[in-house]
Amino acid sequence: MAAEASENVKEITLQKSWNKLYHNSTVPEKPAEEDDQNEEFVTVLVQLAKDTLEFKDCDEGNINERLCKKPGRYLNNLPPTAVIICFHNEAWSVLLRTVHSVLDRSPRELIQEIILVDDYSDMPHLKTQLVDYWRYEPKVKVVRAQKREGLIRARLLGARHAEAPVLTYLDSHCECTTGWLEPLLDRIARNSSTVVCPVIDVIDDTTLEYHWRDSGGVNVGGFDWNLQFNWHAIPEREKKKHKNSAEPVWSPTMAGGLFSIDRKFFERLGTYDSGFDIWGGENLELSFKTWMCGGTLEIVPCSHVGHIFRKRSPYKWRSGVNVLRRNSVRLSEVWLDDYAKYYYQRIGNDKGDYGDVSERKALRERLHCESFKWYLDNIYPELFIPGEAVASGEIRNMGYGGKTCLDSPSRKVDLHKPVGLYPCHRQGGHQIATIEHDMCIDSPCKPDDLHKPVGLWPCHGQGGNQYWMLSKTGEIRRDDACLDYSGQDVILYPCHGSKGNQYWEYDAETNLLRHGSSDKCLGINDSRTKLIMERCNQEMYHQRWLLENYDPEKL
């Protein structure tokens, strides 16, 4: 298989052998009309022409071949699956790479159908050209949404057109590896209430190079109290249950883009909440109710699927509506019980209009699902519970008018960076307040804002970046990120539980925050733009702090 690419990226010709290999389908001699909104198209097609037209098996040397491909490891009569791939204005080459990898690297008898759900794309190459390309492949169906539905409703549309007993969802920018499917279907064949996810490898969004993740480095899903998904190392309690790294591991949550589920079990769980808009929160909802309503959620190390993590989403949000918040509030109202308050504190208790959730609550009642406390105790005991905090909310500086708050994002990309002071906004999130300025530690969290000192802004009282917790063990933390001081800037660092640079003592009488290992106190500089550490002096108001909801009885 080969391709000839001229220096001009617009003049790419695919040889006839490409057409012959893929069922005599018609491939255009040059890309369809370019679209400024899909600038990746030409770049990706050029790279595909250069490197990946043969769809070679990627380097699988890191997977434990002996364990994952041991004869008899998987049941003989595995159920077939429908592979549902939703897309909106996807690059031609990327979409083809996804579908061909499914066809070429799966036992044909296990693929009952591949359903391509077009979520109202407007690019020419995804119209007649797409249908013509697959005309000789009976397993591929193209389903069109009549209006823009968003990922969640597009997936439900695909499920309605599927006939197979198992549904497998993939994003439209993936590459399946040889042997990816059997391990997933085997787990469902053994227990139809098991929801399974492959290990997600990374495909470089520029070079399209496939980066294989060693099975020994598999992570499991979690979440924080902003109801955002995150990855974690496999807990020791889970590792002790397994003989080797090839065995499936329990995961509290899933990323949500790539998974397989028994159709009847999915329907029994109520599929997705149809009140969710576009995307966001659906992965946590499915994760919670899987565990709480009698199922199991697993990561399967023997199954690997590559994924291109795009820098921007193709979805356009409706103006005037915070879709992610609306979805998260619906999720909280139905599944989080009394723990919903910890999310609401992060958003300043502003729930907004989240619609009617009575049917979803009735579903949970019919299924006799466990409580969210049961989920936290049994499935995710590692999660820090804000209710156990000695203080939670703003940390307000008492100097300069008392309007300055600690504020900083706490995503993994924000760790190892200085914590800042911003106006207190009373919306939770990342802030703790100081007394003098009515200012809070605050920081934007766009990529361009990283690697810069965090500043001071007025406290707003709305949570967000101004929401902090003081733990019983002396950590000032937000989720898994802690304030850390090692002699230079005060930064956010992964909480390690060993005190040291992350140990703080709060004196409610003097309002001083003393750093344990340095014996210095936290303050703000004269320009009210930066946290500083200096010799403790309770007469200095810029060192005095008010911690919201401080309760010494919890110590």
mmCIF file with all atom_site columns, C-alpha atoms in Angstrom, residues 168-302:
data_model
loop_
_atom_site.group_PDB
_atom_site.id
_atom_site.type_symbol
_atom_site.label_atom_id
_atom_site.label_alt_id
_atom_site.label_comp_id
_atom_site.label_asym_id
_atom_site.label_entity_id
_atom_site.label_seq_id
_atom_site.pdbx_PDB_ins_code
_atom_site.Cartn_x
_atom_site.Cartn_y
_atom_site.Cartn_z
_atom_site.occupancy
_atom_site.B_iso_or_equiv
_atom_site.pdbx_formal_charge
_atom_site.auth_seq_id
_atom_site.auth_comp_id
_atom_site.auth_asym_id
_atom_site.auth_atom_id
_atom_site.pdbx_PDB_model_num
ATOM 1   C CA . THR A 1 168 ? -19.789 -0.427  21.910 1.00 0.00 ? 168 THR A CA 1
ATOM 2   C CA . TYR A 1 169 ? -19.293 3.327   21.773 1.00 0.00 ? 169 TYR A CA 1
ATOM 3   C CA . LEU A 1 170 ? -16.196 4.843   20.191 1.00 0.00 ? 170 LEU A CA 1
ATOM 4   C CA . ASP A 1 171 ? -15.272 8.429   19.451 1.00 0.00 ? 171 ASP A CA 1
ATOM 5   C CA . SER A 1 172 ? -14.757 9.263   15.783 1.00 0.00 ? 172 SER A CA 1
ATOM 6   C CA . HIS A 1 173 ? -11.011 9.890   16.170 1.00 0.00 ? 173 HIS A CA 1
ATOM 7   C CA . CYS A 1 174 ? -9.721  6.530   17.398 1.00 0.00 ? 174 CYS A CA 1
ATOM 8   C CA . GLU A 1 175 ? -7.675  3.562   16.284 1.00 0.00 ? 175 GLU A CA 1
ATOM 9   C CA . CYS A 1 176 ? -8.443  0.075   17.562 1.00 0.00 ? 176 CYS A CA 1
ATOM 10  C CA . THR A 1 177 ? -5.565  -2.346  17.995 1.00 0.00 ? 177 THR A CA 1
ATOM 11  C CA . THR A 1 178 ? -5.477  -6.045  17.186 1.00 0.00 ? 178 THR A CA 1
ATOM 12  C CA . GLY A 1 179 ? -7.295  -7.998  19.871 1.00 0.00 ? 179 GLY A CA 1
ATOM 13  C CA . TRP A 1 180 ? -9.083  -4.976  21.334 1.00 0.00 ? 180 TRP A CA 1
ATOM 14  C CA . LEU A 1 181 ? -12.620 -6.363  21.155 1.00 0.00 ? 181 LEU A CA 1
ATOM 15  C CA . GLU A 1 182 ? -12.519 -9.912  22.514 1.00 0.00 ? 182 GLU A CA 1
ATOM 16  C CA . PRO A 1 183 ? -11.435 -8.916  26.064 1.00 0.00 ? 183 PRO A CA 1
ATOM 17  C CA . LEU A 1 184 ? -14.342 -6.459  26.316 1.00 0.00 ? 184 LEU A CA 1
ATOM 18  C CA . LEU A 1 185 ? -17.005 -8.850  25.054 1.00 0.00 ? 185 LEU A CA 1
ATOM 19  C CA . ASP A 1 186 ? -15.667 -11.653 27.230 1.00 0.00 ? 186 ASP A CA 1
ATOM 20  C CA . ARG A 1 187 ? -16.327 -9.663  30.415 1.00 0.00 ? 187 ARG A CA 1
ATOM 21  C CA . ILE A 1 188 ? -19.893 -8.889  29.328 1.00 0.00 ? 188 ILE A CA 1
ATOM 22  C CA . ALA A 1 189 ? -20.495 -12.508 28.290 1.00 0.00 ? 189 ALA A CA 1
ATOM 23  C CA . ARG A 1 190 ? -19.527 -13.620 31.791 1.00 0.00 ? 190 ARG A CA 1
ATOM 24  C CA . ASN A 1 191 ? -21.650 -10.957 33.507 1.00 0.00 ? 191 ASN A CA 1
ATOM 25  C CA . SER A 1 192 ? -24.109 -8.839  31.545 1.00 0.00 ? 192 SER A CA 1
ATOM 26  C CA . SER A 1 193 ? -24.111 -6.124  34.231 1.00 0.00 ? 193 SER A CA 1
ATOM 27  C CA . THR A 1 194 ? -20.410 -5.426  33.705 1.00 0.00 ? 194 THR A CA 1
ATOM 28  C CA . VAL A 1 195 ? -19.561 -2.210  31.833 1.00 0.00 ? 195 VAL A CA 1
ATOM 29  C CA . VAL A 1 196 ? -16.085 -2.334  30.319 1.00 0.00 ? 196 VAL A CA 1
ATOM 30  C CA . CYS A 1 197 ? -13.602 0.218   28.993 1.00 0.00 ? 197 CYS A CA 1
ATOM 31  C CA . PRO A 1 198 ? -10.382 -0.318  27.049 1.00 0.00 ? 198 PRO A CA 1
ATOM 32  C CA . VAL A 1 199 ? -7.089  1.216   28.022 1.00 0.00 ? 199 VAL A CA 1
ATOM 33  C CA . ILE A 1 200 ? -7.016  4.552   26.187 1.00 0.00 ? 200 ILE A CA 1
ATOM 34  C CA . ASP A 1 201 ? -3.725  5.132   24.405 1.00 0.00 ? 201 ASP A CA 1
ATOM 35  C CA . VAL A 1 202 ? -2.733  8.502   22.975 1.00 0.00 ? 202 VAL A CA 1
ATOM 36  C CA . ILE A 1 203 ? -2.531  9.292   19.270 1.00 0.00 ? 203 ILE A CA 1
ATOM 37  C CA . ASP A 1 204 ? -0.552  12.478  18.700 1.00 0.00 ? 204 ASP A CA 1
ATOM 38  C CA . ASP A 1 205 ? -2.901  15.085  17.229 1.00 0.00 ? 205 ASP A CA 1
ATOM 39  C CA . THR A 1 206 ? -0.151  16.461  14.972 1.00 0.00 ? 206 THR A CA 1
ATOM 40  C CA . THR A 1 207 ? 1.913   13.481  13.845 1.00 0.00 ? 207 THR A CA 1
ATOM 41  C CA . LEU A 1 208 ? -0.757  10.780  14.348 1.00 0.00 ? 208 LEU A CA 1
ATOM 42  C CA . GLU A 1 209 ? 1.874   8.661   16.063 1.00 0.00 ? 209 GLU A CA 1
ATOM 43  C CA . TYR A 1 210 ? 0.374   5.978   18.289 1.00 0.00 ? 210 TYR A CA 1
ATOM 44  C CA . HIS A 1 211 ? 1.735   5.955   21.856 1.00 0.00 ? 211 HIS A CA 1
ATOM 45  C CA . TRP A 1 212 ? 1.132   2.603   23.514 1.00 0.00 ? 212 TRP A CA 1
ATOM 46  C CA . ARG A 1 213 ? 0.436   2.585   27.251 1.00 0.00 ? 213 ARG A CA 1
ATOM 47  C CA . ASP A 1 214 ? 2.072   -0.253  29.167 1.00 0.00 ? 214 ASP A CA 1
ATOM 48  C CA . SER A 1 215 ? -0.543  -2.383  30.911 1.00 0.00 ? 215 SER A CA 1
ATOM 49  C CA . GLY A 1 216 ? 1.398   -1.922  34.134 1.00 0.00 ? 216 GLY A CA 1
ATOM 50  C CA . GLY A 1 217 ? 0.702   1.815   33.940 1.00 0.00 ? 217 GLY A CA 1
ATOM 51  C CA . VAL A 1 218 ? -3.078  1.547   33.681 1.00 0.00 ? 218 VAL A CA 1
ATOM 52  C CA . ASN A 1 219 ? -5.069  4.158   35.608 1.00 0.00 ? 219 ASN A CA 1
ATOM 53  C CA . VAL A 1 220 ? -8.631  4.115   36.895 1.00 0.00 ? 220 VAL A CA 1
ATOM 54  C CA . GLY A 1 221 ? -11.216 6.879   36.733 1.00 0.00 ? 221 GLY A CA 1
ATOM 55  C CA . GLY A 1 222 ? -12.232 9.168   39.559 1.00 0.00 ? 222 GLY A CA 1
ATOM 56  C CA . PHE A 1 223 ? -13.833 12.582  39.987 1.00 0.00 ? 223 PHE A CA 1
ATOM 57  C CA . ASP A 1 224 ? -13.602 15.698  42.123 1.00 0.00 ? 224 ASP A CA 1
ATOM 58  C CA . TRP A 1 225 ? -16.285 17.755  43.828 1.00 0.00 ? 225 TRP A CA 1
ATOM 59  C CA . ASN A 1 226 ? -16.514 20.017  40.798 1.00 0.00 ? 226 ASN A CA 1
ATOM 60  C CA . LEU A 1 227 ? -17.902 16.817  39.254 1.00 0.00 ? 227 LEU A CA 1
ATOM 61  C CA . GLN A 1 228 ? -15.058 16.656  36.786 1.00 0.00 ? 228 GLN A CA 1
ATOM 62  C CA . PHE A 1 229 ? -13.582 13.333  35.716 1.00 0.00 ? 229 PHE A CA 1
ATOM 63  C CA . ASN A 1 230 ? -9.945  12.584  36.484 1.00 0.00 ? 230 ASN A CA 1
ATOM 64  C CA . TRP A 1 231 ? -7.494  9.698   36.337 1.00 0.00 ? 231 TRP A CA 1
ATOM 65  C CA . HIS A 1 232 ? -5.820  8.027   39.317 1.00 0.00 ? 232 HIS A CA 1
ATOM 66  C CA . ALA A 1 233 ? -3.354  5.241   39.907 1.00 0.00 ? 233 ALA A CA 1
ATOM 67  C CA . ILE A 1 234 ? -4.905  1.896   40.779 1.00 0.00 ? 234 ILE A CA 1
ATOM 68  C CA . PRO A 1 235 ? -5.381  1.855   44.591 1.00 0.00 ? 235 PRO A CA 1
ATOM 69  C CA . GLU A 1 236 ? -3.331  -0.644  46.563 1.00 0.00 ? 236 GLU A CA 1
ATOM 70  C CA . ARG A 1 237 ? -6.522  -2.301  47.830 1.00 0.00 ? 237 ARG A CA 1
ATOM 71  C CA . GLU A 1 238 ? -7.436  -3.057  44.203 1.00 0.00 ? 238 GLU A CA 1
ATOM 72  C CA . LYS A 1 239 ? -3.955  -4.237  43.219 1.00 0.00 ? 239 LYS A CA 1
ATOM 73  C CA . LYS A 1 240 ? -4.030  -6.819  46.013 1.00 0.00 ? 240 LYS A CA 1
ATOM 74  C CA . LYS A 1 241 ? -7.038  -8.483  44.384 1.00 0.00 ? 241 LYS A CA 1
ATOM 75  C CA . HIS A 1 242 ? -5.159  -9.346  41.185 1.00 0.00 ? 242 HIS A CA 1
ATOM 76  C CA . LYS A 1 243 ? -2.519  -11.872 40.248 1.00 0.00 ? 243 LYS A CA 1
ATOM 77  C CA . ASN A 1 244 ? -1.130  -9.899  37.310 1.00 0.00 ? 244 ASN A CA 1
ATOM 78  C CA . SER A 1 245 ? -1.503  -6.652  35.367 1.00 0.00 ? 245 SER A CA 1
ATOM 79  C CA . ALA A 1 246 ? -3.610  -8.260  32.630 1.00 0.00 ? 246 ALA A CA 1
ATOM 80  C CA . GLU A 1 247 ? -6.643  -8.766  34.868 1.00 0.00 ? 247 GLU A CA 1
ATOM 81  C CA . PRO A 1 248 ? -9.537  -6.276  34.616 1.00 0.00 ? 248 PRO A CA 1
ATOM 82  C CA . VAL A 1 249 ? -9.600  -3.683  37.385 1.00 0.00 ? 249 VAL A CA 1
ATOM 83  C CA . TRP A 1 250 ? -12.535 -1.968  39.044 1.00 0.00 ? 250 TRP A CA 1
ATOM 84  C CA . SER A 1 251 ? -12.823 1.721   38.256 1.00 0.00 ? 251 SER A CA 1
ATOM 85  C CA . PRO A 1 252 ? -15.018 4.199   40.209 1.00 0.00 ? 252 PRO A CA 1
ATOM 86  C CA . THR A 1 253 ? -15.783 6.139   37.016 1.00 0.00 ? 253 THR A CA 1
ATOM 87  C CA . MET A 1 254 ? -15.063 6.081   33.299 1.00 0.00 ? 254 MET A CA 1
ATOM 88  C CA . ALA A 1 255 ? -13.979 8.751   30.849 1.00 0.00 ? 255 ALA A CA 1
ATOM 89  C CA . GLY A 1 256 ? -17.101 7.957   28.835 1.00 0.00 ? 256 GLY A CA 1
ATOM 90  C CA . GLY A 1 257 ? -15.908 8.066   25.235 1.00 0.00 ? 257 GLY A CA 1
ATOM 91  C CA . LEU A 1 258 ? -14.970 4.421   24.718 1.00 0.00 ? 258 LEU A CA 1
ATOM 92  C CA . PHE A 1 259 ? -16.861 1.572   26.368 1.00 0.00 ? 259 PHE A CA 1
ATOM 93  C CA . SER A 1 260 ? -19.007 -1.517  25.836 1.00 0.00 ? 260 SER A CA 1
ATOM 94  C CA . ILE A 1 261 ? -22.266 -2.296  27.616 1.00 0.00 ? 261 ILE A CA 1
ATOM 95  C CA . ASP A 1 262 ? -24.948 -4.954  27.382 1.00 0.00 ? 262 ASP A CA 1
ATOM 96  C CA . ARG A 1 263 ? -27.917 -3.417  25.576 1.00 0.00 ? 263 ARG A CA 1
ATOM 97  C CA . LYS A 1 264 ? -30.547 -4.701  28.028 1.00 0.00 ? 264 LYS A CA 1
ATOM 98  C CA . PHE A 1 265 ? -28.516 -3.567  31.033 1.00 0.00 ? 265 PHE A CA 1
ATOM 99  C CA . PHE A 1 266 ? -28.076 -0.128  29.447 1.00 0.00 ? 266 PHE A CA 1
ATOM 100 C CA . GLU A 1 267 ? -31.822 0.090   28.930 1.00 0.00 ? 267 GLU A CA 1
ATOM 101 C CA . ARG A 1 268 ? -32.528 -1.098  32.478 1.00 0.00 ? 268 ARG A CA 1
ATOM 102 C CA . LEU A 1 269 ? -30.310 1.719   33.767 1.00 0.00 ? 269 LEU A CA 1
ATOM 103 C CA . GLY A 1 270 ? -32.375 4.204   31.771 1.00 0.00 ? 270 GLY A CA 1
ATOM 104 C CA . THR A 1 271 ? -29.614 4.778   29.176 1.00 0.00 ? 271 THR A CA 1
ATOM 105 C CA . TYR A 1 272 ? -28.526 8.437   29.332 1.00 0.00 ? 272 TYR A CA 1
ATOM 106 C CA . ASP A 1 273 ? -30.525 11.202  30.978 1.00 0.00 ? 273 ASP A CA 1
ATOM 107 C CA . SER A 1 274 ? -32.309 12.720  27.973 1.00 0.00 ? 274 SER A CA 1
ATOM 108 C CA . GLY A 1 275 ? -32.437 15.994  29.915 1.00 0.00 ? 275 GLY A CA 1
ATOM 109 C CA . PHE A 1 276 ? -28.663 16.303  29.578 1.00 0.00 ? 276 PHE A CA 1
ATOM 110 C CA . ASP A 1 277 ? -27.648 18.693  26.815 1.00 0.00 ? 277 ASP A CA 1
ATOM 111 C CA . ILE A 1 278 ? -24.764 18.322  24.314 1.00 0.00 ? 278 ILE A CA 1
ATOM 112 C CA . TRP A 1 279 ? -22.178 16.562  26.511 1.00 0.00 ? 279 TRP A CA 1
ATOM 113 C CA . GLY A 1 280 ? -20.772 16.639  30.024 1.00 0.00 ? 280 GLY A CA 1
ATOM 114 C CA . GLY A 1 281 ? -21.677 14.677  33.138 1.00 0.00 ? 281 GLY A CA 1
ATOM 115 C CA . GLU A 1 282 ? -23.093 11.704  31.249 1.00 0.00 ? 282 GLU A CA 1
ATOM 116 C CA . ASN A 1 283 ? -19.994 9.633   31.990 1.00 0.00 ? 283 ASN A CA 1
ATOM 117 C CA . LEU A 1 284 ? -20.322 10.196  35.735 1.00 0.00 ? 284 LEU A CA 1
ATOM 118 C CA . GLU A 1 285 ? -24.056 9.519   35.686 1.00 0.00 ? 285 GLU A CA 1
ATOM 119 C CA . LEU A 1 286 ? -23.539 6.188   33.934 1.00 0.00 ? 286 LEU A CA 1
ATOM 120 C CA . SER A 1 287 ? -20.634 5.354   36.257 1.00 0.00 ? 287 SER A CA 1
ATOM 121 C CA . PHE A 1 288 ? -22.564 6.103   39.453 1.00 0.00 ? 288 PHE A CA 1
ATOM 122 C CA . LYS A 1 289 ? -25.702 4.225   38.491 1.00 0.00 ? 289 LYS A CA 1
ATOM 123 C CA . THR A 1 290 ? -23.724 1.257   37.161 1.00 0.00 ? 290 THR A CA 1
ATOM 124 C CA . TRP A 1 291 ? -22.183 0.751   40.586 1.00 0.00 ? 291 TRP A CA 1
ATOM 125 C CA . MET A 1 292 ? -25.148 1.848   42.683 1.00 0.00 ? 292 MET A CA 1
ATOM 126 C CA . CYS A 1 293 ? -27.703 -0.208  40.735 1.00 0.00 ? 293 CYS A CA 1
ATOM 127 C CA . GLY A 1 294 ? -26.059 -3.613  40.703 1.00 0.00 ? 294 GLY A CA 1
ATOM 128 C CA . GLY A 1 295 ? -23.375 -3.395  38.045 1.00 0.00 ? 295 GLY A CA 1
ATOM 129 C CA . THR A 1 296 ? -19.600 -3.313  37.826 1.00 0.00 ? 296 THR A CA 1
ATOM 130 C CA . LEU A 1 297 ? -17.343 -0.915  35.916 1.00 0.00 ? 297 LEU A CA 1
ATOM 131 C CA . GLU A 1 298 ? -13.972 -2.181  34.740 1.00 0.00 ? 298 GLU A CA 1
ATOM 132 C CA . ILE A 1 299 ? -10.880 -1.109  32.842 1.00 0.00 ? 299 ILE A CA 1
ATOM 133 C CA . VAL A 1 300 ? -9.647  -4.055  30.752 1.00 0.00 ? 300 VAL A CA 1
ATOM 134 C CA . PRO A 1 301 ? -5.838  -3.932  30.320 1.00 0.00 ? 301 PRO A CA 1
ATOM 135 C CA . CYS A 1 302 ? -5.830  -6.427  27.442 1.00 0.00 ? 302 CYS A CA 1
#
